[in-house]
Coordinates of C-alpha atoms in Angstrom, one line a residue:
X138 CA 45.1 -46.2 133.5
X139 CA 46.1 -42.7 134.3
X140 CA 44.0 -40.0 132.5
X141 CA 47.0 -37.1 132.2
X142 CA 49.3 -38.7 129.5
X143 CA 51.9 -41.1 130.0
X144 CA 54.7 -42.2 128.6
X145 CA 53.7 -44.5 125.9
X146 CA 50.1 -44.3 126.5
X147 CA 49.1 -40.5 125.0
X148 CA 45.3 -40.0 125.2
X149 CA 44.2 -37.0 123.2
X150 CA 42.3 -34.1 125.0
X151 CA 38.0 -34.8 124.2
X152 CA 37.3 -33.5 121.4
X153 CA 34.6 -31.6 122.1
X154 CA 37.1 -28.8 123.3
X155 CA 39.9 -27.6 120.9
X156 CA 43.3 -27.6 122.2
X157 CA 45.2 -24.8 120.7
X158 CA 48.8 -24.2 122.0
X159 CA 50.0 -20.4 122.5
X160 CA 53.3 -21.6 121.7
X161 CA 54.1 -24.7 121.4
X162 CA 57.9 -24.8 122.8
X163 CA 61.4 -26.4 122.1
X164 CA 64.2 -25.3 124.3
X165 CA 67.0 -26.0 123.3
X166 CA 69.3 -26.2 119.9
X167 CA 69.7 -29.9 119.2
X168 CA 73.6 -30.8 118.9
X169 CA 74.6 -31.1 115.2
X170 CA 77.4 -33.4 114.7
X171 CA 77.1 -33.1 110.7
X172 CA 76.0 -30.4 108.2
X173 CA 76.4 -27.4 110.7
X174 CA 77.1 -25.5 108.1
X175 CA 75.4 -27.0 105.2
X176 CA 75.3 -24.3 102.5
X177 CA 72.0 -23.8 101.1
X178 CA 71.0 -22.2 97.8
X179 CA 70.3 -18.5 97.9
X180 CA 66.8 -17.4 96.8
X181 CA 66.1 -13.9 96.2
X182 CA 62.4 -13.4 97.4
X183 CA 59.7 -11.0 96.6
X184 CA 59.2 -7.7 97.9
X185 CA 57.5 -7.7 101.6
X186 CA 58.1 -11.5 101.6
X187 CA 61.2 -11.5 104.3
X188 CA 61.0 -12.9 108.0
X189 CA 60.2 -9.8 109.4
X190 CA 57.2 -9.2 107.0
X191 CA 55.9 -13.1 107.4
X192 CA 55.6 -12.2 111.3
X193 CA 53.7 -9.4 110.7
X194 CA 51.6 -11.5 108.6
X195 CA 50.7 -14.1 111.4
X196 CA 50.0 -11.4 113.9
X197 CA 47.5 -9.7 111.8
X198 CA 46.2 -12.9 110.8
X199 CA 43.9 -14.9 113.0
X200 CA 44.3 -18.7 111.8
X201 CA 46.1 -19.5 108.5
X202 CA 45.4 -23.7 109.1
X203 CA 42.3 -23.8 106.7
X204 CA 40.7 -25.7 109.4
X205 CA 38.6 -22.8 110.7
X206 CA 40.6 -23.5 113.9
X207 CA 40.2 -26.9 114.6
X208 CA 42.8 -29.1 115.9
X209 CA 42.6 -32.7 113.3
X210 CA 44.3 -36.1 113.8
X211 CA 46.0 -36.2 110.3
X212 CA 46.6 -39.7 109.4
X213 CA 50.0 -40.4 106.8
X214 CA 47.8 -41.4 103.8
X215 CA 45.5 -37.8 104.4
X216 CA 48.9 -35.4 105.0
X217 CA 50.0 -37.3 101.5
X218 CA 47.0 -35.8 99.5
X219 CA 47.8 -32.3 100.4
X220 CA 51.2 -32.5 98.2
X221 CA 50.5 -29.3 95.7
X222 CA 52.0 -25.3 95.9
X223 CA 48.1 -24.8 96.2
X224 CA 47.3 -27.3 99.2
X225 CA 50.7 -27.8 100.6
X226 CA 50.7 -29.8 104.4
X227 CA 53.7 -31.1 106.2
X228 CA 54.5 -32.8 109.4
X229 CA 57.5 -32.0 111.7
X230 CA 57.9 -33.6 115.1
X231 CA 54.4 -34.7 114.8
X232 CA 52.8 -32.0 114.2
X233 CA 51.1 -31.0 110.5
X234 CA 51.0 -27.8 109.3
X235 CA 49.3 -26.1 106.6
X236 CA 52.8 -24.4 105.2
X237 CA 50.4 -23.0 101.4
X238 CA 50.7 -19.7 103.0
X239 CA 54.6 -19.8 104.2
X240 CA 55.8 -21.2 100.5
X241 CA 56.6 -17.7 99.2
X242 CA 58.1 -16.4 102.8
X243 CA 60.8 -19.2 102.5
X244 CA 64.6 -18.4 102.4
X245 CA 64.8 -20.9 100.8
X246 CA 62.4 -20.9 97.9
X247 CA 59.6 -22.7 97.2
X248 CA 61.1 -25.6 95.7
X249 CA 63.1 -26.3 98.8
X250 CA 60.2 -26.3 101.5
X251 CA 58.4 -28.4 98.4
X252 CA 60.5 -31.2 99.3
X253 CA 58.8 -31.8 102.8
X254 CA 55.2 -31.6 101.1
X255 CA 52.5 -34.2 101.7
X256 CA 55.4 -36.3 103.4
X257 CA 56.7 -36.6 107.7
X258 CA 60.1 -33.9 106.8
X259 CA 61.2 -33.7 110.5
X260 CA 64.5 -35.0 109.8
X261 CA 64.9 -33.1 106.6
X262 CA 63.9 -30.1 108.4
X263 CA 67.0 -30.9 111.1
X264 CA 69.4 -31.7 108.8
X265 CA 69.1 -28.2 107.1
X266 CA 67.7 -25.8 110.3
X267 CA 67.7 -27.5 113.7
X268 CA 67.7 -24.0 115.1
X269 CA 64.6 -22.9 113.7
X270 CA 61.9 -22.5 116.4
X271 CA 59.3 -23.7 113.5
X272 CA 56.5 -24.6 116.5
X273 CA 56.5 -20.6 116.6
X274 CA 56.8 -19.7 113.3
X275 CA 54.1 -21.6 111.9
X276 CA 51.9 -21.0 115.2
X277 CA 49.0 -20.2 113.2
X278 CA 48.9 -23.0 110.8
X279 CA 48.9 -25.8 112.7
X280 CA 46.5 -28.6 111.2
X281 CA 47.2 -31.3 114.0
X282 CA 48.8 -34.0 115.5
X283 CA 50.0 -37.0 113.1
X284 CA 48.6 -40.2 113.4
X285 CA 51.1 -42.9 112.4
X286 CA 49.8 -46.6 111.0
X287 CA 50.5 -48.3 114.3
X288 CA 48.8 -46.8 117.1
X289 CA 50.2 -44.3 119.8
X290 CA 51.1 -46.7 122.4
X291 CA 52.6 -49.3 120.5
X292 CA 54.8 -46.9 118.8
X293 CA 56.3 -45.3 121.7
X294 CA 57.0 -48.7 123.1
X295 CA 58.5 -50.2 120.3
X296 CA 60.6 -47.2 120.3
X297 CA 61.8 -48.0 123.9
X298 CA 62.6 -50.9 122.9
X299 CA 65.8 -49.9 121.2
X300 CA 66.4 -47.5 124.0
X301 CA 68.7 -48.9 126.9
X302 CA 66.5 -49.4 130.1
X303 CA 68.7 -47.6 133.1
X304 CA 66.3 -48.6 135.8
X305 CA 65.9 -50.9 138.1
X306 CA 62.2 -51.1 140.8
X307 CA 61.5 -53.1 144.3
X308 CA 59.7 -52.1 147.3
X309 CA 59.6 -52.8 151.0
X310 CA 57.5 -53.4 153.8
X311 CA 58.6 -52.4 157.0
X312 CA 55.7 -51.5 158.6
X313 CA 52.5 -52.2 158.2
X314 CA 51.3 -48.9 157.8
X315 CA 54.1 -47.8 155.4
X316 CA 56.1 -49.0 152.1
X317 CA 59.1 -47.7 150.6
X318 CA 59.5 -47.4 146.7
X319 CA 63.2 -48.5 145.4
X320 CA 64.4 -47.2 142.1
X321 CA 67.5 -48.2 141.0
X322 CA 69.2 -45.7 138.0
X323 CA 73.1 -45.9 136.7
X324 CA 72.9 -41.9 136.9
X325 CA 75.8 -41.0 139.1
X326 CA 74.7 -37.2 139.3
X327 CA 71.0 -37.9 140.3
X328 CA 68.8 -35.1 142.3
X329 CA 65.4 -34.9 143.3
X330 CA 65.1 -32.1 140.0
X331 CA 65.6 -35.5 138.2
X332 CA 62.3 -37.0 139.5
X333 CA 58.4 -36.1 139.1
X334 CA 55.8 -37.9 141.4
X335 CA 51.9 -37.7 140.8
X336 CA 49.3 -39.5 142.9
X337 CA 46.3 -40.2 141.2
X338 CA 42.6 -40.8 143.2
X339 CA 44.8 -42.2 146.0
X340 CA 45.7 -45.4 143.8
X341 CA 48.0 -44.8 140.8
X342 CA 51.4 -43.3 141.2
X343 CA 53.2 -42.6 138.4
X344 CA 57.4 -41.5 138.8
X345 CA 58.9 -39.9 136.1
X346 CA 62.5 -39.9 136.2
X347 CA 64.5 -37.5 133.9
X348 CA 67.5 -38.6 132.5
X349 CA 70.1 -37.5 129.7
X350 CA 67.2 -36.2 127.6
X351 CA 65.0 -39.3 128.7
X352 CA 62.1 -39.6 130.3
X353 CA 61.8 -43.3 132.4
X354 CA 58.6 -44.2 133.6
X355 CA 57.1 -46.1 136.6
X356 CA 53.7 -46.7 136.9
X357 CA 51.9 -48.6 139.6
X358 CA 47.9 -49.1 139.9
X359 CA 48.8 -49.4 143.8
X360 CA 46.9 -52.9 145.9
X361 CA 45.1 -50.5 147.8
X362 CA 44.8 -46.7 148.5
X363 CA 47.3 -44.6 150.0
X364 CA 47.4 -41.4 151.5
X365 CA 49.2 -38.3 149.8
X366 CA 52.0 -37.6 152.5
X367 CA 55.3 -39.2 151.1
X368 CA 58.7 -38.0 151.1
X369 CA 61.1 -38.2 147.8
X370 CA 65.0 -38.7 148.5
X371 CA 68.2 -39.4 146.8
X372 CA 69.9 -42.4 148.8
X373 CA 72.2 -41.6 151.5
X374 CA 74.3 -44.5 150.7
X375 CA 73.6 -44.4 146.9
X376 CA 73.5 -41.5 145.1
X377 CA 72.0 -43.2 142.3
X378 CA 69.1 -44.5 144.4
X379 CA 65.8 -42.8 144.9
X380 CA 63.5 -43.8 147.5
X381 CA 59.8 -43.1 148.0
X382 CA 58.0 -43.5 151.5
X383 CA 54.5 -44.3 151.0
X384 CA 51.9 -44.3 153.9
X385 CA 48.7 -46.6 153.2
X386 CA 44.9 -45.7 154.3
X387 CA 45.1 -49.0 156.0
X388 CA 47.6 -50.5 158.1
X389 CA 47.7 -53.9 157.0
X390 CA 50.4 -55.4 154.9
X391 CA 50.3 -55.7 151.3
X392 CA 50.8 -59.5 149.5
X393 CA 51.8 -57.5 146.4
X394 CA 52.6 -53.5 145.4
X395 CA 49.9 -53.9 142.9
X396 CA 49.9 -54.1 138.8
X397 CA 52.2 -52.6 136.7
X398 CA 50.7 -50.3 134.2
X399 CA 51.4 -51.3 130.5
X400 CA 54.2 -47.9 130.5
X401 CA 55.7 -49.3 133.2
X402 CA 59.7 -49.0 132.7
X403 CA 59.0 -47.3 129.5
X404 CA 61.2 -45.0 128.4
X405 CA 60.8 -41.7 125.6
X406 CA 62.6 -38.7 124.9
X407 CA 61.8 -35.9 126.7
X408 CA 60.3 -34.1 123.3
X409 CA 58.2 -37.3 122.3
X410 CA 56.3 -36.5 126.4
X411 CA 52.6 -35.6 126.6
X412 CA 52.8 -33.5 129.6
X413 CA 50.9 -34.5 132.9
X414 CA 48.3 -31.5 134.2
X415 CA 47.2 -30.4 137.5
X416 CA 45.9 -28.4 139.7
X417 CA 47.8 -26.1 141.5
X418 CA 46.5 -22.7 143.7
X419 CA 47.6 -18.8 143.5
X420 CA 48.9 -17.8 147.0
X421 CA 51.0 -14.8 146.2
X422 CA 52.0 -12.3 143.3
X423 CA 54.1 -9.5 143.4
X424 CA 54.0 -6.5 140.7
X425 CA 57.4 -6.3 139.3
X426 CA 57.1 -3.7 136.7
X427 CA 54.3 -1.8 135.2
X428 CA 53.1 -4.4 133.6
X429 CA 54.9 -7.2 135.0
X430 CA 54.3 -9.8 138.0
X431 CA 55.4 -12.3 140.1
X432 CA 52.9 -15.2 140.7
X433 CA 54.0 -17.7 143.2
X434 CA 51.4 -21.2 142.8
X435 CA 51.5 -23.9 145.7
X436 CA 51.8 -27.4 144.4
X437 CA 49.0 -30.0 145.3
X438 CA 49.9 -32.8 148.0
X439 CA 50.0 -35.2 145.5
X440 CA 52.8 -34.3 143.5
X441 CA 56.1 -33.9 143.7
X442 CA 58.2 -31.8 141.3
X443 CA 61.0 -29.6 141.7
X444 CA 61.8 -28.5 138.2
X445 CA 65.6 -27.8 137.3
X446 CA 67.3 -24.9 136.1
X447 CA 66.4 -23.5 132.6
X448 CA 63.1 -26.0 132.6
X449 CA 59.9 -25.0 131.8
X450 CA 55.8 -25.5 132.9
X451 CA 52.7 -25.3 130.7
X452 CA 49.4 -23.5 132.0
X453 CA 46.6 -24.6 131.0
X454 CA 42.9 -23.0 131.2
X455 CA 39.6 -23.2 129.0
X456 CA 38.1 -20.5 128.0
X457 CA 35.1 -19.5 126.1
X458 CA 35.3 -23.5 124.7
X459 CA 38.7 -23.1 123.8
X460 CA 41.5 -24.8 125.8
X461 CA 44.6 -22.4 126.1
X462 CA 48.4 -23.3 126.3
X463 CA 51.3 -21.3 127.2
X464 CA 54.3 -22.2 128.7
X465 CA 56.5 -20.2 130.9
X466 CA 59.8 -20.9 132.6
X467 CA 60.3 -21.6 136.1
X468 CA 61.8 -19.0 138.3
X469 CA 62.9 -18.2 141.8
X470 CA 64.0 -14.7 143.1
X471 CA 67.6 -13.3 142.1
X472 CA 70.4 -13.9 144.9
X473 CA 67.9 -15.2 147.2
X474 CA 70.5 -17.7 148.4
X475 CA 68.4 -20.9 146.4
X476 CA 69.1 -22.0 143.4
X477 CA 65.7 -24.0 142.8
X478 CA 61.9 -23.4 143.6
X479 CA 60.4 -25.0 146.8
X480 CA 59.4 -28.7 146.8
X481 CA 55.9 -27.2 147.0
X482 CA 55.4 -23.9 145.3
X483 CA 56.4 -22.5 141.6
X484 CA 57.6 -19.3 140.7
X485 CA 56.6 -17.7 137.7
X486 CA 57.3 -13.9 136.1
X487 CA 54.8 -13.0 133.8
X488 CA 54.4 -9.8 131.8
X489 CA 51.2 -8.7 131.2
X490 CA 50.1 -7.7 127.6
X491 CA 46.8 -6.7 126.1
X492 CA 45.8 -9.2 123.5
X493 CA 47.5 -11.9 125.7
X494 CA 45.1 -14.9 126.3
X495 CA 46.9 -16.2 128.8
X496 CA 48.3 -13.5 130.7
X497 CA 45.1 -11.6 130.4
X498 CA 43.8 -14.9 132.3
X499 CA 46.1 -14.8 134.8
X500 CA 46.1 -11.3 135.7
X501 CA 42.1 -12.1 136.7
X502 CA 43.5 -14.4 139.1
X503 CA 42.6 -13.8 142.9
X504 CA 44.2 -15.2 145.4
X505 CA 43.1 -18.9 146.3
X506 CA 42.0 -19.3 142.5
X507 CA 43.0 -22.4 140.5
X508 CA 44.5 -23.2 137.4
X509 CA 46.5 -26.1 135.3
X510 CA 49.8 -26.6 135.4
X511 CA 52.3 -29.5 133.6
X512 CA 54.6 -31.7 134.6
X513 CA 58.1 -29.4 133.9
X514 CA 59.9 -30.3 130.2
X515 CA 63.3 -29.1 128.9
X516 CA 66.7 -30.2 128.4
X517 CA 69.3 -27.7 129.7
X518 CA 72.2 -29.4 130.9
X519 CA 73.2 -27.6 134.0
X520 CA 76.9 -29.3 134.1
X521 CA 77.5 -27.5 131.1
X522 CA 78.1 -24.0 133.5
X523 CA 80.1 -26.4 135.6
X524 CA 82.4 -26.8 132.4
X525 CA 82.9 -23.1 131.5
X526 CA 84.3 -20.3 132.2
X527 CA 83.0 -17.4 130.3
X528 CA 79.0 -17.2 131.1
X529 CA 77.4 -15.1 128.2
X530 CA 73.2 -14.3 128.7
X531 CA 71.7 -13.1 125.9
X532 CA 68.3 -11.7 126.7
X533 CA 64.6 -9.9 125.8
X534 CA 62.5 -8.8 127.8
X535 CA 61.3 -11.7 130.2
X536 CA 63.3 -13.8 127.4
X537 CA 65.6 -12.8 131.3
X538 CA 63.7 -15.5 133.5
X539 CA 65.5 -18.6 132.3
X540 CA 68.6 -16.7 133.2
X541 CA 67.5 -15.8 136.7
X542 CA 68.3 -19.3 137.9
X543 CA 71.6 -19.7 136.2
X544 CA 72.6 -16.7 137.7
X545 CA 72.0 -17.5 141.0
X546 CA 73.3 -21.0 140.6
X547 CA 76.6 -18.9 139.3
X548 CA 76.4 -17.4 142.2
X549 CA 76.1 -20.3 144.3
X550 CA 79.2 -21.7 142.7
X551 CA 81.2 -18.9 143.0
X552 CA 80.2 -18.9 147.4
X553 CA 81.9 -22.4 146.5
X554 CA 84.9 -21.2 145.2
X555 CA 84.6 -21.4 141.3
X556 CA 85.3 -18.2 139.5
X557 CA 82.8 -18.4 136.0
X558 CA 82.9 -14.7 134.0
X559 CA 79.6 -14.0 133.6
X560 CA 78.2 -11.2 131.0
X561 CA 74.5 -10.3 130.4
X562 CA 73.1 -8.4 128.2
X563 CA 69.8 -7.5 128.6
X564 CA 67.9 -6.1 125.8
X565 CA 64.5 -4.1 126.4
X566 CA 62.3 -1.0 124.7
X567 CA 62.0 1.5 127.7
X568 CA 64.1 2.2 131.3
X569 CA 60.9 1.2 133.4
X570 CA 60.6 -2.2 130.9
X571 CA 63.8 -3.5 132.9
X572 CA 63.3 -6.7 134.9
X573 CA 64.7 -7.2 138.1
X574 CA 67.1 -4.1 137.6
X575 CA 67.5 -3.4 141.6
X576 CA 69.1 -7.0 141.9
X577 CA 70.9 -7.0 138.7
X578 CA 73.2 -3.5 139.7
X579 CA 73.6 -5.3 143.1
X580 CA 75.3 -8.2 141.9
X581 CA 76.9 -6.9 139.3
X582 CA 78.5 -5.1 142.0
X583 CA 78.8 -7.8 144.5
X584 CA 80.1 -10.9 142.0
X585 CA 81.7 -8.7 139.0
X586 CA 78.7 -9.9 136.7
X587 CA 78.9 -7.6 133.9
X588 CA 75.7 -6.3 133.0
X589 CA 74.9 -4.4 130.0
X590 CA 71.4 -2.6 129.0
X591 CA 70.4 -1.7 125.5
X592 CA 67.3 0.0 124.7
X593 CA 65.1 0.3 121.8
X594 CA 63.5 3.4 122.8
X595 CA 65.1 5.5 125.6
X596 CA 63.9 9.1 126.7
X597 CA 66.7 11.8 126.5
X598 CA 67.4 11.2 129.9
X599 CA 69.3 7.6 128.9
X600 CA 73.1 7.5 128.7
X601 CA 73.5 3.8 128.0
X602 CA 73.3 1.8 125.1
X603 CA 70.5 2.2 122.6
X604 CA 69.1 0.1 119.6
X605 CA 68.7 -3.5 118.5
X606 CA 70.5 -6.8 118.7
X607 CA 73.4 -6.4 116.4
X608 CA 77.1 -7.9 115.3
X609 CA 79.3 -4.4 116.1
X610 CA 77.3 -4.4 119.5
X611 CA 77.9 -7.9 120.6
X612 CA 81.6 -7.8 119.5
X613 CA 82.0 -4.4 121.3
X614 CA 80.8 -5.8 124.2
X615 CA 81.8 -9.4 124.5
X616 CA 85.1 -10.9 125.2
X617 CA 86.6 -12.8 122.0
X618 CA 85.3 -15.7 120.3
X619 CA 86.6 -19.2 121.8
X620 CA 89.2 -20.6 119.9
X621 CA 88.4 -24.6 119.3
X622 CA 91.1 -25.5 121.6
X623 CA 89.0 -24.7 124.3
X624 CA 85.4 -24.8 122.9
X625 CA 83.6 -26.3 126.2
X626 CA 84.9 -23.0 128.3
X627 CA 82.6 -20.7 126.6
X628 CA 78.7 -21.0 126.8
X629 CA 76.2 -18.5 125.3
X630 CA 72.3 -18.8 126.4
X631 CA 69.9 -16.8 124.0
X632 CA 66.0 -16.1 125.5
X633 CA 63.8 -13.8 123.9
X634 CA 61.3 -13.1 121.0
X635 CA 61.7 -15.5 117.9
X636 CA 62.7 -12.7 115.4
X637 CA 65.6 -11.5 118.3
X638 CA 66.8 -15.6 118.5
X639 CA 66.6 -16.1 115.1
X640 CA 68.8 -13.0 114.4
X641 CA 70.9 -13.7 117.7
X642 CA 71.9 -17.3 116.6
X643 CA 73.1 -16.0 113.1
X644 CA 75.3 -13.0 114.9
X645 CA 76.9 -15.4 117.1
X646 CA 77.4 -18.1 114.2
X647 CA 79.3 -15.4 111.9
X648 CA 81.6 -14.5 115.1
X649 CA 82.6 -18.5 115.0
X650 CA 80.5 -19.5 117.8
X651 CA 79.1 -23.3 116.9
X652 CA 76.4 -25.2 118.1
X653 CA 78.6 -26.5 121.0
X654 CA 78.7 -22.8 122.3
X655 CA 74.8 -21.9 122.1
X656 CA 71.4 -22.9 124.1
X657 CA 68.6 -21.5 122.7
X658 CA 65.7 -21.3 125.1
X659 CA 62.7 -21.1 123.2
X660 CA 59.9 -21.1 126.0

């Protein structure tokens, strides 16, 4: 069995380390198709108990679990004990939460969030606030994960089951040295960004294949060992064929490929995934800004990924007995003439900060050093550009990487002959805080991308637009609100702090912008 996480068989990290996750991430908004708007009772809360003061609160608060930091498998019948105002736990996606110290914080009122106590409330929590980045939010009262009556595997199977099964798997021999994968899908816009390949000990491959929020699985424990040169292509004749060229240790032929692994053509959502880890190398970073870099990471030789646009990785390093988590979003330079990462090195900009675990640990990082990374996870849908024609990008700070790579694929579209008005407006404290500014003036210039820059604090020296996020800002600079006869031309993408989302996602909503128009990035 494979040892990283597969699809319908999750092993747990030992226990003997605790796995705490910087932020744990959701990307996108989900698509409501009832109660967008669901009115909700107003609660008028106590002084100093508003969003902004409950952030403050988890910042200057280490752990508010009640679990002295441990990570615990919660099982039903233990997360229904903890059902009072004074021991109040509740599970969402499952995950459990200790929410006794968010009760008087929510805009809702205590009564409200009272419904979900003691009780699995992930789909009363989207039927009232989808949006919500809660993973963030209630960072530092995460319990654990929820254990369910049946066990892990059999309930991501069973789930499958009800799922429709859109591959199809052979292989063939035609040398003796060599074997060639066949996976058959019914996705007429496949690309290798649809397909992860990991090689394990020379025996096990396991093929992810990404599909309409889906994640299909084939797993193989392989006759005998292989080497970790193969090549990954979309058919020629095909384009909903993928084919894998394998090369054997030994050059004999094979009676059989091998067994199938018990996830093999299993199928789960892309948010239900336990990523797959690695190893992967620092070979290059760049300073960007002040306090900003560019790390470049070379993939292993036995995997394949090529993460698509607006997708995400998770690194992953222990330290001091504590296993640390962060994602970051996958990016490539601006108007570089590519519109993805190589198929054997990942991009990353990371800004440095002081208290940052993880950044702190990268920034230690010579070159040649090691570290984790995942299997990619997201679900931006990048035919949703191909549908529109006015491109807003709504970002913070390096809430701008996610955007990079739409940009560029913009402008790759727009060499094709497709005209998309694009309009960014990039929100950041100081002048010298600007990402990527050089590029950003030159293809404002060179594609008519209109870029605006609003800082928080500018010197005296600044003659652009100062302050914060706001409704008069964002109509002043925007072009109208799409009309519902034409509510696929317009796409917003928000990136940024949770407070600036949160806050971005209700300035948007009260300019008649719906859930159709927005994707949230919440890396």
């Amino acid at each position: 069995m494979f040892s990283k996480g597969i699809c319908g068989d999750k092993p747990r990290e030992e226990n003997k380390i605790r796995d705490i996750s910087v932020t744990m991430n959701y990307l996108s908004l989900p698509v409501q198709k009832s109660n967008v708007n669901k009115p909700r009772a107003q609660v008028i809360l106590a002084p100093q108990h508003g969003l902004m003061d409950w952030i403050r609160k988890t910042n200057n608060t280490p752990n508010m679990s009640g679990t002295n930091g441990k990570l615990l498998s919660v099982t039903e019948d233990e997360l229904a004990k903890h059902n009072k105002k004074t021991d109040c736990w509740t599970a969402i996606s499952g995950h459990v939460y200790n929410i006794t110290p968010y009760l008087d914080y929510h805009p809702g009122g205590v009564d409200e969030i009272m419904k979900g106590a003691g009780i699995d409330a992930t789909a009363l929590f989207q039927d009232i606030h989808s949006w919500v980045n809660f993973a963030s939010m209630l960072e530092k009262c995460l319990v654990g994960r929820l254990i369910t009556k049946n066990n892990q595997k059999e309930t991501s199977l069973t789930k499958s089951k009800s799922l429709p099964n859109r591959l199809r798997f052979d292989f063939r021999q035609q040398n003796s040295d060599s074997l060639t994968l066949f996976i058959y899908t019914t996705c007429i816009n496949l690309t290798v960004e649809n397909i992860f390949v990991y090689i394990e000990n020379s025996k096990q491959i396991l093929i992810l294949v990404f599909i309409d929020g889906f994640i299909h699985t084939i797993a193989i424990d392989l006759l005998e060992l292989i080497t970790n040169e193969f090549t990954v292509r979309i058919s020629s004749d095909s384009r909903t064929q993928i084919e894998i060229d394998l090369n054997k240790q030994i050059d004999r032929k094979w009676k059989s490929i091998g067994k199938f692994l018990p996830n093999h053509l299993s199928i789960c959502t892309v948010q239900d995934f336990d990523p797959i880890y690695f190893t992967v190398t620092l070979i290059k970073r760049t300073p960007v800004t002040y306090n900003t870099d560019w790390y470049t990471f070379s993939l292993p030789s036995n995997v394949f990924m090529v993460p698509p646009i607006g997708y995400h990785i998770r690194l992953r390093q222990a330290k001091d007995g504590i296993i640390i988590v962060k994602p970051y979003t996958v990016v490539n330079r601006l108007n570089n003439g590519e519109n993805s990462s190589s198929k054997h090195t990942i991009e990353l900009l990371v800004k440095h900060y002081l208290d940052g675990i993880m950044s702190t640990t990268l920034e230690k990082l010579n070159i040649g050093d090691t570290i984790e990374m995942s299997s990619y996870e997201g679900t931006f849908d990048i035919q949703r550009i191909d549908m529109c024609q006015t491109l807003i990008l709504i970002s913070a700070g390096t809430g701008l990487t996610p955007m990079i790579r739409i940009m560029n694929y913009v402008i790759q579209q727009t060499n094709n002959g497709k005209h998309i008005n694009v309009f960014l407006v990039f929100f950041n404290r100081t002048e010298k805080d600007i990402l990527c500014r050089e590029e950003l003036d030159t293809i404002s210039k060179q594609f008519k991308f209109v870029v605006h820059y609003i800082l928080s604090e500018p010197d005296t020296e600044w003659t652009g637009e100062t302050g914060y996020i706001r409704g008069e800002l964002l109509h002043r600079l925007l072009p109208p609100s799409p009309s519902k006869d034409h509510d696929i031309q317009t796409l917003v993408c928000i990136c940024g702090p949770i407070k600036f989302t949160t806050l971005a996602v209700e300035l948007f909503k009260e300019q008649n912008y719906n859930d159709n128009h927005l994707h949230v990035f919440l890396a």
